[in-house]
Amino acid sequence: MSDSLSLTELVFNASPVVQGVMALLLAMSIMSWAIIFAKSFQLKKAREAADEFDELFWNTPELSTLYTQLNNGEVPMTGSSLIFDAGFKEFVRLKKQGVTDTSDLVTGTQRVMKVAFTKQAEILENRIASLATVGSSSPYIGLFGTVWGVMHAFASLGDVQNATLSTVAPGISEALIATAIGLFAAIPASVAFNRLTVKADKLITQYENFAEGFLTIIQRQAHMAEHAKDKE
């Protein structure tokens, strides 16, 4: 109880600059934890949705059937399904325009899918970089608060004739709290940045693999249609 009270006193007795540093670090810590929880939940849901759609995609005989289910709201529009929707829509549009060359069909479909893929990758990676910023900058911000606090503590000794450790200790303690808060903000942010980056990269790789598989099917269908037309 007394330790908690003394810590509170140290915070409130610190110089305005050190208090400002503490407040900034606390705000950065709260922000980073909010991002950690939000991104963890988002990536978990995105992984589940990607797994479900991949299974549905490879178990649906006709791509047109899956496309109809998507547009009827029977399948959620997220991640892989959005990439599929954009690609198949462009594939159908090109065929309606009379494009029959396999290379043109695949290239046009791939171009649209790449745009959709990039958007989904950006959504997955959004705000994760903020954790790296918190993790790398918080210790230095805390160190600045500590240095300032120590300077302030020693400067206050100018009016003291007999300076002792007990005289300067409270000021130094106040200053060191800034470093502690900086580490408290930085360590979870750095760990979470690495973990969330790995999860996002794995999901992006899953999207890439899906897109490649989908394009292979599109290419095969376009080639079969072109070959059948040549026979006629």
mmCIF file of C-alpha atoms in Angstrom:
data_model
loop_
_atom_site.group_PDB
_atom_site.id
_atom_site.type_symbol
_atom_site.label_atom_id
_atom_site.label_comp_id
_atom_site.label_asym_id
_atom_site.label_seq_id
_atom_site.Cartn_x
_atom_site.Cartn_y
_atom_site.Cartn_z
ATOM 1 C CA MET A 1 0.000 0.000 0.000
ATOM 2 C CA SER A 2 2.757 2.441 0.959
ATOM 3 C CA ASP A 3 4.793 1.440 -2.133
ATOM 4 C CA SER A 4 1.797 2.175 -4.353
ATOM 5 C CA LEU A 5 1.247 5.497 -2.628
ATOM 6 C CA SER A 6 4.899 6.487 -2.904
ATOM 7 C CA LEU A 7 4.876 5.645 -6.616
ATOM 8 C CA THR A 8 1.814 7.833 -7.075
ATOM 9 C CA GLU A 9 3.500 10.650 -5.201
ATOM 10 C CA LEU A 10 6.586 10.336 -7.361
ATOM 11 C CA VAL A 11 4.498 10.623 -10.525
ATOM 12 C CA PHE A 12 2.556 13.657 -9.326
ATOM 13 C CA ASN A 13 5.653 15.339 -7.905
ATOM 14 C CA ALA A 14 7.619 14.948 -11.121
ATOM 15 C CA SER A 15 8.428 17.974 -13.244
ATOM 16 C CA PRO A 16 5.842 18.991 -15.898
ATOM 17 C CA VAL A 17 8.094 17.776 -18.713
ATOM 18 C CA VAL A 18 8.516 14.336 -17.145
ATOM 19 C CA GLN A 19 4.782 14.150 -16.464
ATOM 20 C CA GLY A 20 4.148 15.002 -20.111
ATOM 21 C CA VAL A 21 6.495 12.213 -21.195
ATOM 22 C CA MET A 22 4.723 9.759 -18.899
ATOM 23 C CA ALA A 23 1.322 10.790 -20.258
ATOM 24 C CA LEU A 24 2.540 10.394 -23.848
ATOM 25 C CA LEU A 25 3.973 6.948 -23.144
ATOM 26 C CA LEU A 26 0.798 5.870 -21.383
ATOM 27 C CA ALA A 27 -1.261 7.009 -24.375
ATOM 28 C CA MET A 28 1.060 5.108 -26.729
ATOM 29 C CA SER A 29 0.728 1.995 -24.586
ATOM 30 C CA ILE A 30 -3.073 2.188 -24.591
ATOM 31 C CA MET A 31 -3.070 2.719 -28.359
ATOM 32 C CA SER A 32 -0.774 -0.248 -28.948
ATOM 33 C CA TRP A 33 -2.899 -2.575 -26.808
ATOM 34 C CA ALA A 34 -6.021 -1.462 -28.670
ATOM 35 C CA ILE A 35 -4.297 -2.285 -31.969
ATOM 36 C CA ILE A 36 -3.067 -5.622 -30.629
ATOM 37 C CA PHE A 37 -6.546 -6.778 -29.615
ATOM 38 C CA ALA A 38 -8.233 -5.429 -32.752
ATOM 39 C CA LYS A 39 -5.694 -6.889 -35.195
ATOM 40 C CA SER A 40 -5.552 -10.241 -33.394
ATOM 41 C CA PHE A 41 -9.322 -10.570 -33.711
ATOM 42 C CA GLN A 42 -9.296 -9.381 -37.330
ATOM 43 C CA LEU A 43 -6.571 -11.801 -38.412
ATOM 44 C CA LYS A 44 -8.248 -14.685 -36.603
ATOM 45 C CA LYS A 45 -11.556 -14.030 -38.406
ATOM 46 C CA ALA A 46 -9.773 -13.524 -41.729
ATOM 47 C CA ARG A 47 -7.937 -16.843 -41.345
ATOM 48 C CA GLU A 48 -11.174 -18.673 -40.581
ATOM 49 C CA ALA A 49 -12.941 -17.035 -43.542
ATOM 50 C CA ALA A 50 -10.047 -17.878 -45.885
ATOM 51 C CA ASP A 51 -9.997 -21.522 -44.793
ATOM 52 C CA GLU A 52 -13.758 -21.830 -45.236
ATOM 53 C CA PHE A 53 -13.753 -20.235 -48.686
ATOM 54 C CA ASP A 54 -10.780 -22.291 -49.873
ATOM 55 C CA GLU A 55 -12.609 -25.473 -48.924
ATOM 56 C CA LEU A 56 -15.785 -24.260 -50.635
ATOM 57 C CA PHE A 57 -13.877 -23.200 -53.740
ATOM 58 C CA TRP A 58 -12.131 -26.512 -54.269
ATOM 59 C CA ASN A 59 -15.313 -28.504 -53.567
ATOM 60 C CA THR A 60 -17.581 -26.547 -55.928
ATOM 61 C CA PRO A 61 -17.583 -28.090 -59.440
ATOM 62 C CA GLU A 62 -18.674 -24.947 -61.281
ATOM 63 C CA LEU A 63 -17.129 -21.539 -60.680
ATOM 64 C CA SER A 64 -20.315 -19.870 -61.888
ATOM 65 C CA THR A 65 -22.231 -21.573 -59.087
ATOM 66 C CA LEU A 66 -19.829 -20.221 -56.482
ATOM 67 C CA TYR A 67 -19.996 -16.767 -58.064
ATOM 68 C CA THR A 68 -23.793 -16.821 -57.865
ATOM 69 C CA GLN A 69 -23.670 -17.885 -54.208
ATOM 70 C CA LEU A 70 -21.349 -14.975 -53.454
ATOM 71 C CA ASN A 71 -23.573 -12.405 -55.102
ATOM 72 C CA ASN A 72 -26.674 -13.829 -53.440
ATOM 73 C CA GLY A 73 -25.092 -13.342 -50.032
ATOM 74 C CA GLU A 74 -24.837 -17.071 -49.317
ATOM 75 C CA VAL A 75 -21.058 -16.763 -48.901
ATOM 76 C CA PRO A 76 -19.392 -13.890 -46.994
ATOM 77 C CA MET A 77 -17.497 -11.361 -49.101
ATOM 78 C CA THR A 78 -14.093 -11.191 -47.445
ATOM 79 C CA GLY A 79 -10.464 -11.891 -48.284
ATOM 80 C CA SER A 80 -10.181 -14.747 -50.794
ATOM 81 C CA SER A 81 -13.828 -14.472 -51.806
ATOM 82 C CA LEU A 82 -13.356 -10.815 -52.800
ATOM 83 C CA ILE A 83 -10.338 -11.763 -54.911
ATOM 84 C CA PHE A 84 -12.352 -14.521 -56.558
ATOM 85 C CA ASP A 85 -15.330 -12.230 -57.130
ATOM 86 C CA ALA A 86 -13.199 -9.573 -58.822
ATOM 87 C CA GLY A 87 -11.367 -12.120 -60.999
ATOM 88 C CA PHE A 88 -14.394 -14.123 -62.109
ATOM 89 C CA LYS A 89 -16.393 -10.956 -62.807
ATOM 90 C CA GLU A 90 -13.635 -9.706 -65.110
ATOM 91 C CA PHE A 91 -13.338 -13.117 -66.760
ATOM 92 C CA VAL A 92 -17.060 -13.139 -67.558
ATOM 93 C CA ARG A 93 -16.944 -9.524 -68.773
ATOM 94 C CA LEU A 94 -14.086 -10.253 -71.173
ATOM 95 C CA LYS A 95 -15.852 -13.311 -72.579
ATOM 96 C CA LYS A 96 -19.020 -11.275 -73.137
ATOM 97 C CA GLN A 97 -16.945 -8.745 -75.060
ATOM 98 C CA GLY A 98 -15.855 -11.522 -77.380
ATOM 99 C CA VAL A 99 -12.331 -12.047 -76.065
ATOM 100 C CA THR A 100 -11.377 -15.656 -76.803
ATOM 101 C CA ASP A 101 -7.594 -15.642 -76.710
ATOM 102 C CA THR A 102 -6.426 -17.545 -73.637
ATOM 103 C CA SER A 103 -3.545 -15.197 -72.965
ATOM 104 C CA ASP A 104 -5.793 -12.103 -73.075
ATOM 105 C CA LEU A 105 -8.371 -13.680 -70.778
ATOM 106 C CA VAL A 106 -5.807 -14.772 -68.220
ATOM 107 C CA THR A 107 -3.887 -11.484 -68.341
ATOM 108 C CA GLY A 108 -7.045 -9.396 -67.904
ATOM 109 C CA THR A 109 -8.304 -11.553 -65.067
ATOM 110 C CA GLN A 110 -4.907 -11.564 -63.374
ATOM 111 C CA ARG A 111 -4.653 -7.771 -63.547
ATOM 112 C CA VAL A 112 -7.969 -7.267 -61.756
ATOM 113 C CA MET A 113 -7.198 -9.955 -59.196
ATOM 114 C CA LYS A 114 -3.879 -8.303 -58.420
ATOM 115 C CA VAL A 115 -5.671 -5.064 -57.563
ATOM 116 C CA ALA A 116 -8.110 -6.915 -55.298
ATOM 117 C CA PHE A 117 -5.269 -8.870 -53.712
ATOM 118 C CA THR A 118 -3.298 -5.688 -52.981
ATOM 119 C CA LYS A 119 -6.325 -4.135 -51.267
ATOM 120 C CA GLN A 120 -6.797 -7.199 -49.070
ATOM 121 C CA ALA A 121 -3.097 -7.303 -48.188
ATOM 122 C CA GLU A 122 -3.228 -3.631 -47.185
ATOM 123 C CA ILE A 123 -6.225 -4.317 -44.939
ATOM 124 C CA LEU A 124 -4.352 -7.126 -43.189
ATOM 125 C CA GLU A 125 -1.206 -5.056 -42.688
ATOM 126 C CA ASN A 126 -2.999 -1.847 -41.728
ATOM 127 C CA ARG A 127 -1.911 -0.373 -38.353
ATOM 128 C CA ILE A 128 0.579 -3.179 -37.623
ATOM 129 C CA ALA A 129 3.428 -0.805 -38.463
ATOM 130 C CA SER A 130 2.207 1.473 -35.661
ATOM 131 C CA LEU A 131 3.293 -1.198 -33.188
ATOM 132 C CA ALA A 132 6.815 -1.078 -34.595
ATOM 133 C CA THR A 133 6.809 2.691 -34.125
ATOM 134 C CA VAL A 134 5.730 2.344 -30.495
ATOM 135 C CA GLY A 135 8.232 -0.435 -29.862
ATOM 136 C CA SER A 136 11.180 1.463 -31.308
ATOM 137 C CA SER A 137 10.423 4.986 -30.078
ATOM 138 C CA SER A 138 9.029 4.417 -26.561
ATOM 139 C CA PRO A 139 12.380 3.577 -24.906
ATOM 140 C CA TYR A 140 13.958 6.728 -26.324
ATOM 141 C CA ILE A 141 11.021 8.887 -25.263
ATOM 142 C CA GLY A 142 11.276 7.368 -21.783
ATOM 143 C CA LEU A 143 15.040 7.959 -21.786
ATOM 144 C CA PHE A 144 14.464 11.600 -22.678
ATOM 145 C CA GLY A 145 12.129 11.902 -19.688
ATOM 146 C CA THR A 146 14.726 10.274 -17.468
ATOM 147 C CA VAL A 147 17.539 12.544 -18.625
ATOM 148 C CA TRP A 148 15.364 15.602 -18.196
ATOM 149 C CA GLY A 149 14.274 14.476 -14.743
ATOM 150 C CA VAL A 150 17.851 13.832 -13.617
ATOM 151 C CA MET A 151 18.916 17.243 -14.892
ATOM 152 C CA HIS A 152 16.007 18.813 -13.039
ATOM 153 C CA ALA A 153 16.919 16.914 -9.847
ATOM 154 C CA PHE A 154 20.548 18.058 -9.897
ATOM 155 C CA ALA A 155 19.602 21.596 -10.867
ATOM 156 C CA SER A 156 17.420 21.799 -7.778
ATOM 157 C CA LEU A 157 20.515 21.144 -5.625
ATOM 158 C CA GLY A 158 21.833 24.580 -6.466
ATOM 159 C CA ASP A 159 19.999 26.085 -3.502
ATOM 160 C CA VAL A 160 20.973 23.287 -1.123
ATOM 161 C CA GLN A 161 24.146 23.722 0.925
ATOM 162 C CA ASN A 162 24.484 20.129 2.155
ATOM 163 C CA ALA A 163 23.396 17.829 -0.663
ATOM 164 C CA THR A 164 22.904 14.186 0.289
ATOM 165 C CA LEU A 165 21.627 11.087 -1.493
ATOM 166 C CA SER A 166 18.274 11.471 0.240
ATOM 167 C CA THR A 167 17.994 14.944 -1.219
ATOM 168 C CA VAL A 168 18.486 13.929 -4.837
ATOM 169 C CA ALA A 169 17.002 10.413 -4.688
ATOM 170 C CA PRO A 170 13.316 11.435 -5.107
ATOM 171 C CA GLY A 171 14.107 13.421 -8.235
ATOM 172 C CA ILE A 172 16.080 10.575 -9.773
ATOM 173 C CA SER A 173 13.329 8.104 -8.866
ATOM 174 C CA GLU A 174 10.768 10.294 -10.615
ATOM 175 C CA ALA A 175 12.968 10.385 -13.684
ATOM 176 C CA LEU A 176 13.508 6.605 -13.793
ATOM 177 C CA ILE A 177 9.763 6.009 -13.832
ATOM 178 C CA ALA A 178 9.711 7.483 -17.341
ATOM 179 C CA THR A 179 12.159 4.820 -18.516
ATOM 180 C CA ALA A 180 10.097 2.078 -16.871
ATOM 181 C CA ILE A 181 6.908 3.269 -18.561
ATOM 182 C CA GLY A 182 8.768 3.476 -21.873
ATOM 183 C CA LEU A 183 9.810 -0.165 -21.587
ATOM 184 C CA PHE A 184 6.298 -1.129 -20.480
ATOM 185 C CA ALA A 185 4.964 0.386 -23.705
ATOM 186 C CA ALA A 186 7.741 -0.883 -25.973
ATOM 187 C CA ILE A 187 8.077 -4.561 -25.041
ATOM 188 C CA PRO A 188 4.465 -5.706 -25.693
ATOM 189 C CA ALA A 189 4.317 -3.598 -28.866
ATOM 190 C CA SER A 190 7.516 -5.152 -30.259
ATOM 191 C CA VAL A 191 6.452 -8.707 -29.448
ATOM 192 C CA ALA A 192 2.976 -8.155 -30.894
ATOM 193 C CA PHE A 193 4.421 -6.543 -34.040
ATOM 194 C CA ASN A 194 6.492 -9.645 -34.783
ATOM 195 C CA ARG A 195 3.654 -12.070 -34.076
ATOM 196 C CA LEU A 196 1.010 -10.143 -36.026
ATOM 197 C CA THR A 197 3.371 -9.615 -38.953
ATOM 198 C CA VAL A 198 3.973 -13.361 -39.189
ATOM 199 C CA LYS A 199 0.224 -14.061 -39.065
ATOM 200 C CA ALA A 200 -0.530 -11.434 -41.713
ATOM 201 C CA ASP A 201 2.246 -12.737 -43.990
ATOM 202 C CA LYS A 202 0.927 -16.297 -43.721
ATOM 203 C CA LEU A 203 -2.557 -15.149 -44.643
ATOM 204 C CA ILE A 204 -1.235 -13.098 -47.573
ATOM 205 C CA THR A 205 0.625 -16.186 -48.776
ATOM 206 C CA GLN A 206 -2.632 -18.138 -48.541
ATOM 207 C CA TYR A 207 -4.325 -15.476 -50.695
ATOM 208 C CA GLU A 208 -1.493 -15.731 -53.230
ATOM 209 C CA ASN A 209 -1.772 -19.519 -53.413
ATOM 210 C CA PHE A 210 -5.520 -19.255 -53.884
ATOM 211 C CA ALA A 211 -5.124 -16.691 -56.659
ATOM 212 C CA GLU A 212 -2.606 -18.890 -58.466
ATOM 213 C CA GLY A 213 -4.907 -21.902 -58.230
ATOM 214 C CA PHE A 214 -7.869 -19.862 -59.461
ATOM 215 C CA LEU A 215 -5.868 -18.501 -62.411
ATOM 216 C CA THR A 216 -4.816 -22.036 -63.331
ATOM 217 C CA ILE A 217 -8.468 -23.061 -63.548
ATOM 218 C CA ILE A 218 -9.329 -19.941 -65.570
ATOM 219 C CA GLN A 219 -6.473 -20.668 -67.946
ATOM 220 C CA ARG A 220 -7.556 -24.282 -68.366
ATOM 221 C CA GLN A 221 -11.172 -23.311 -69.061
ATOM 222 C CA ALA A 222 -10.152 -20.589 -71.521
ATOM 223 C CA HIS A 223 -7.797 -22.988 -73.310
ATOM 224 C CA MET A 224 -10.500 -25.650 -73.567
ATOM 225 C CA ALA A 225 -12.987 -23.129 -74.962
ATOM 226 C CA GLU A 226 -10.415 -21.853 -77.473
ATOM 227 C CA HIS A 227 -9.512 -25.392 -78.506
ATOM 228 C CA ALA A 228 -13.195 -26.316 -78.982
ATOM 229 C CA LYS A 229 -13.735 -23.239 -81.139
ATOM 230 C CA ASP A 230 -10.748 -24.133 -83.321
ATOM 231 C CA LYS A 231 -12.232 -27.569 -83.940
ATOM 232 C CA GLU A 232 -15.415 -25.981 -85.227
#
